[in-house]
Tab-separated table of C-alpha atoms in Angstrom:
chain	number	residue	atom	x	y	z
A	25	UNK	CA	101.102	-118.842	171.530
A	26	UNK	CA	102.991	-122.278	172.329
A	27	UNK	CA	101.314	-125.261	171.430
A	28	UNK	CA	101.253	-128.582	173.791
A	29	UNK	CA	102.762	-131.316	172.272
A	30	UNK	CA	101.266	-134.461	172.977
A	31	UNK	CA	103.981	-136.352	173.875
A	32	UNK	CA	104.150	-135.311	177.637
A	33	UNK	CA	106.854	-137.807	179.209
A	34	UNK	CA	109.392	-135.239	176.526
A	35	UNK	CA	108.277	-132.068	179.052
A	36	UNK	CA	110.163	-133.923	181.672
A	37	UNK	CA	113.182	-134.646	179.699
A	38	UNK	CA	113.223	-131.610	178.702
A	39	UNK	CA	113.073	-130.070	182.398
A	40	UNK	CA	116.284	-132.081	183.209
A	41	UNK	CA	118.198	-130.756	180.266
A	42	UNK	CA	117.646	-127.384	181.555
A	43	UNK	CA	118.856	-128.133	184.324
A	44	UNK	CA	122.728	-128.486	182.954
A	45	UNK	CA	125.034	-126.470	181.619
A	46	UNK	CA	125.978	-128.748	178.856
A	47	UNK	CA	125.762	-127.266	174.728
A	48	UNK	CA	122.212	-126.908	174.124
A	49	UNK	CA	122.331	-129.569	171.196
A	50	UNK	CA	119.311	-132.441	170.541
A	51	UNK	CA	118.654	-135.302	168.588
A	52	UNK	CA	115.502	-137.047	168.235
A	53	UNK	CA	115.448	-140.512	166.271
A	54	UNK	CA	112.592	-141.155	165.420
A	55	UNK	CA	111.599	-137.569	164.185
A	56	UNK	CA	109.167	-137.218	162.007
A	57	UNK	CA	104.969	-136.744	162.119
A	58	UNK	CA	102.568	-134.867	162.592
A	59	UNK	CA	103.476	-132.642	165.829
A	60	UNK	CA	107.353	-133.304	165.927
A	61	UNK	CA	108.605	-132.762	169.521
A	62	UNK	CA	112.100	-131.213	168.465
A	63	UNK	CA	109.608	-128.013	168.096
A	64	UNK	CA	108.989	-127.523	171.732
A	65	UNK	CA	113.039	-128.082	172.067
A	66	UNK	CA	113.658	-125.254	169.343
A	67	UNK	CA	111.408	-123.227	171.430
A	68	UNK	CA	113.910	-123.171	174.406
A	69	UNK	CA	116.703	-122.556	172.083
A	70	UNK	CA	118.338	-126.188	171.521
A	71	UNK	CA	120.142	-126.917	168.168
A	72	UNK	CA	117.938	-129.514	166.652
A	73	UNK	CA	118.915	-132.427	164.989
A	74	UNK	CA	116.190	-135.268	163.760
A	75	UNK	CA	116.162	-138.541	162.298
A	76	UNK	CA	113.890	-140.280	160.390
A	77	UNK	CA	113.751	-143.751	158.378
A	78	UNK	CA	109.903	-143.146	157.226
A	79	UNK	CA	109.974	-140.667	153.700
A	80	UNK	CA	106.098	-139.769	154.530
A	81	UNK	CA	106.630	-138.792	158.176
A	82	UNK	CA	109.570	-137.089	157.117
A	83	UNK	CA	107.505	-134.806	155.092
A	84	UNK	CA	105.163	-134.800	157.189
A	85	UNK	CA	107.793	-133.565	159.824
A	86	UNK	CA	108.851	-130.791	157.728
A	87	UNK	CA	105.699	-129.234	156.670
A	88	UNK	CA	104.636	-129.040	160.383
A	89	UNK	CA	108.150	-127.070	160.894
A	90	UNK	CA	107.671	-125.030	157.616
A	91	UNK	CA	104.198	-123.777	158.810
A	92	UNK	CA	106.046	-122.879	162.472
A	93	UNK	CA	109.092	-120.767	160.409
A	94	UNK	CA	111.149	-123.279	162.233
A	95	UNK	CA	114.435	-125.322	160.999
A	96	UNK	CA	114.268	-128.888	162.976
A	97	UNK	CA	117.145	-130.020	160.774
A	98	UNK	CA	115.223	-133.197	160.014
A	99	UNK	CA	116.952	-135.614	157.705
A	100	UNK	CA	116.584	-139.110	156.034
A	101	UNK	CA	118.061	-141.882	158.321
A	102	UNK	CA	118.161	-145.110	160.123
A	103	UNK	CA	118.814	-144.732	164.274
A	104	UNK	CA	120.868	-147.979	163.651
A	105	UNK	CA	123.913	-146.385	162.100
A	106	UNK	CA	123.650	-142.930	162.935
A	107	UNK	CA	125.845	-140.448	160.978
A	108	UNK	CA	127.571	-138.172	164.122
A	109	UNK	CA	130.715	-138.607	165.362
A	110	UNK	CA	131.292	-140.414	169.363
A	111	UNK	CA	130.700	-138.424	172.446
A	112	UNK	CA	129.162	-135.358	170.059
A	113	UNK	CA	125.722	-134.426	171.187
A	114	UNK	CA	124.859	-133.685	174.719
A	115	UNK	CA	121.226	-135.173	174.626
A	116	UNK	CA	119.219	-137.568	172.748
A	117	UNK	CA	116.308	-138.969	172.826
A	118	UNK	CA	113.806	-141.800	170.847
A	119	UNK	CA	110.003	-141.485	171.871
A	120	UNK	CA	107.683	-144.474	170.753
A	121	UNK	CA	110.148	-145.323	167.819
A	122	UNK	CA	112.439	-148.251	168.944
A	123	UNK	CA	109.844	-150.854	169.382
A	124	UNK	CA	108.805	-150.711	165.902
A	125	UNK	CA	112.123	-153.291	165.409
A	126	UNK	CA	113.420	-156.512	166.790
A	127	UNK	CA	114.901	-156.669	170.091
A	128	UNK	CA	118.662	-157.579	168.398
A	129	UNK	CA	117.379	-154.136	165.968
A	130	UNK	CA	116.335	-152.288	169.384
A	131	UNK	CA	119.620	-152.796	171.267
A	132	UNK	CA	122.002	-152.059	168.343
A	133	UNK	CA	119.760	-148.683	167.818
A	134	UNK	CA	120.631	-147.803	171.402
A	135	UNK	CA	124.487	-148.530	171.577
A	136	UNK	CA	124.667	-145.870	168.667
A	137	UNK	CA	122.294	-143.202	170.674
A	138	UNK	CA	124.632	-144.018	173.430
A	139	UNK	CA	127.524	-143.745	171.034
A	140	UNK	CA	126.650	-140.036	169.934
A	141	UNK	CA	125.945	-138.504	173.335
A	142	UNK	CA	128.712	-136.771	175.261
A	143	UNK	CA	130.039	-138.147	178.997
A	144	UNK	CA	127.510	-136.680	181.089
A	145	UNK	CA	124.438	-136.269	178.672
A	146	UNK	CA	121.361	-137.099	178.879
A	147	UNK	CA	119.187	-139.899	177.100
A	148	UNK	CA	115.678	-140.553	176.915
A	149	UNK	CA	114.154	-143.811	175.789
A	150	UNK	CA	110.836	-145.588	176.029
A	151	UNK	CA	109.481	-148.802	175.983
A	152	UNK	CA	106.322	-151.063	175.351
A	153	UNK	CA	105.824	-153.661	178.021
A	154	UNK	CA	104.100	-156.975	178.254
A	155	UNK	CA	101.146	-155.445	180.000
A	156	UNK	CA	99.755	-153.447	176.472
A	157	UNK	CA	96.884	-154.739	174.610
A	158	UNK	CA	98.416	-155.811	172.151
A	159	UNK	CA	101.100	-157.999	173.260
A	160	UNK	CA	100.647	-161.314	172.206
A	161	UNK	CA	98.686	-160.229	168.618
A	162	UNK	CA	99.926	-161.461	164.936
A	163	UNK	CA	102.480	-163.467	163.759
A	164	UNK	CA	105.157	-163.915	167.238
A	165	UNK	CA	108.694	-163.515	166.742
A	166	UNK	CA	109.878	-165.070	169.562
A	167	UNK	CA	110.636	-163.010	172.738
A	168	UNK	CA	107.516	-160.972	173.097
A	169	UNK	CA	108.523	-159.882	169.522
A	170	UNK	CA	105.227	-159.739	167.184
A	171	UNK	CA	104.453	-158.355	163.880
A	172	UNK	CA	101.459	-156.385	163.460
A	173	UNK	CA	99.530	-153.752	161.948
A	174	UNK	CA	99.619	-149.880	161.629
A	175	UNK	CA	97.619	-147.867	159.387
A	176	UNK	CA	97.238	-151.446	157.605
A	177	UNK	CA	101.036	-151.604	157.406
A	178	UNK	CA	102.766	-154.528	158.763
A	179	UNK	CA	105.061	-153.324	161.391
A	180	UNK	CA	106.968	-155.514	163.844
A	181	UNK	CA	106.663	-154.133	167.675
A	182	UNK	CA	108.732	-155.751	170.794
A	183	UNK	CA	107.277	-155.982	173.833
A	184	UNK	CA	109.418	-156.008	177.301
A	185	UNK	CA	109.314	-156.782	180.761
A	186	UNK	CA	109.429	-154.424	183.712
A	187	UNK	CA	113.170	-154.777	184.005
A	188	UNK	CA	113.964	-156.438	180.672
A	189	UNK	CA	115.497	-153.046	178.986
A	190	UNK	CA	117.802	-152.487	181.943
A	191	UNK	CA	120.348	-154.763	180.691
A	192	UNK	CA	121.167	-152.455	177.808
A	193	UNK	CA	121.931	-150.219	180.432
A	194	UNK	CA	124.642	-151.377	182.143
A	195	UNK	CA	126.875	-148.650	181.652
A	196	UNK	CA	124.866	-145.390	182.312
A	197	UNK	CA	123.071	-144.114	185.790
A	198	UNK	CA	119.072	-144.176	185.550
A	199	UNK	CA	117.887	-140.648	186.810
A	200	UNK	CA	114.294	-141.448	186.256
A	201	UNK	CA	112.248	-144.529	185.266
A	202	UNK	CA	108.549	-144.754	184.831
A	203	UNK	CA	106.393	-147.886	184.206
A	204	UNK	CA	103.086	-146.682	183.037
A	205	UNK	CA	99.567	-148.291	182.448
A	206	UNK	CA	97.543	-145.808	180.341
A	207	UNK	CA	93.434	-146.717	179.490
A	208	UNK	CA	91.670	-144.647	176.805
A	209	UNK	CA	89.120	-144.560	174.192
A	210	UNK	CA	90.135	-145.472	171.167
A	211	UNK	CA	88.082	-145.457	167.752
A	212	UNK	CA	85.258	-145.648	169.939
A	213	UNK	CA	87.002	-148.422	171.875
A	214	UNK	CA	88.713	-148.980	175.421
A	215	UNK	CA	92.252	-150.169	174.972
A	216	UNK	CA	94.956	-150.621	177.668
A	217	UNK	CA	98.424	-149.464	176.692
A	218	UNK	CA	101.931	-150.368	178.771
A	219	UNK	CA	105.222	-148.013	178.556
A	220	UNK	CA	108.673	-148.092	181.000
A	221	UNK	CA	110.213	-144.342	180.206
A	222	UNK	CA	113.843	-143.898	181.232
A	223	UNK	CA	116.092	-140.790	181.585
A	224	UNK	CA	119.365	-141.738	182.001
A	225	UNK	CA	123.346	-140.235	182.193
A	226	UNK	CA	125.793	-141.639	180.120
């Protein structure tokens, strides 16, 4: 039985990677937790290649894949100097990871992804915009950049504009760009969250 992954907006992506005829080769930074998404990639045959800065979400990462008999090829890194040669891997992605950096830390994590992926691959990135709950909480940066708290770990997120991220994408064609406003409960709470998704060909 195939489980459902809970991070949807990656069904898509992986819909438009089907769709070429380019080596069926991923990388995910950002890899690690509970339900890693380079899973429902190794279902459909991809060679999978993970990143991950965090040690606990790393092992978290490879439990989950231990449990599945699955190899994710998970390892211990930092999506800011990634170790894989230019113009290797057809398609890469980084799903709710970036943010959790500067905006200087965000765009120098993307200029390697972009780095790594072959002419004609496909990328995958998302955002957190100015419209989340949060935005505007803790200590501020400067730039919509504010540190904060997960899991009572302080953790610095950047927030963006609708179009803000599209100047770190001057040199690749958008294929697909969502700005989403998602409201759920919450620890027993209503909270208001903001994302801009992009697919994009390098």
């Amino acid at each position: 039985m195939l489980e459902i992954f809970k991070q949807i907006p990656l069904y898509r992506f992986l819909a438009y990677c089907n769709d070429l005829t380019l080596e069926k080769v991923v990388l995910d930074c950002g890899a690690g937790g509970e339900t890693p998404p380079l899973s429902l990639f190794f279902e459909y045959d991809y060679r999978t290649i993970g990143i991950e800065s965090d040690n606990e979400q790393l092992q978290i990462a490879e439990n989950y894949a231990k449990s599945k008999g699955q190899d994710l090829n998970i390892m211990k890194g930092d999506m800011r100097q990634l170790p894989f040669e230019n113009n290797s891997i057809s398609f890469v992605y980084s799903y709710n990871s970036v943010f959790h950096m500067t905006k200087a830390e965000v765009e120098k994590s993307i200029n390697e992804m972009k780095r790594v992926l072959v002419p004609g691959g496909l990328f995958f990135v998302n955002f957190l915009t100015t419209k989340d709950f949060r935005c505007g909480e803790g200590p501020s940066l400067g730039n919509n950049q504010f540190e904060q708290y997960d899991d009572d770990i302080p953790v610095i997120h950047s927030y963006y504009a609708e179009n803000e991220p599209e100047t770190l994408f001057n040199d690749m064609f958008i294929l697909y760009k969502e700005d989403r406003v998602l409201e759920r409960i919450y620890q027993g709470e209503k909270i208001r969250q903001g994302f801009i998704d992009y697919i994009l060909r390098k």
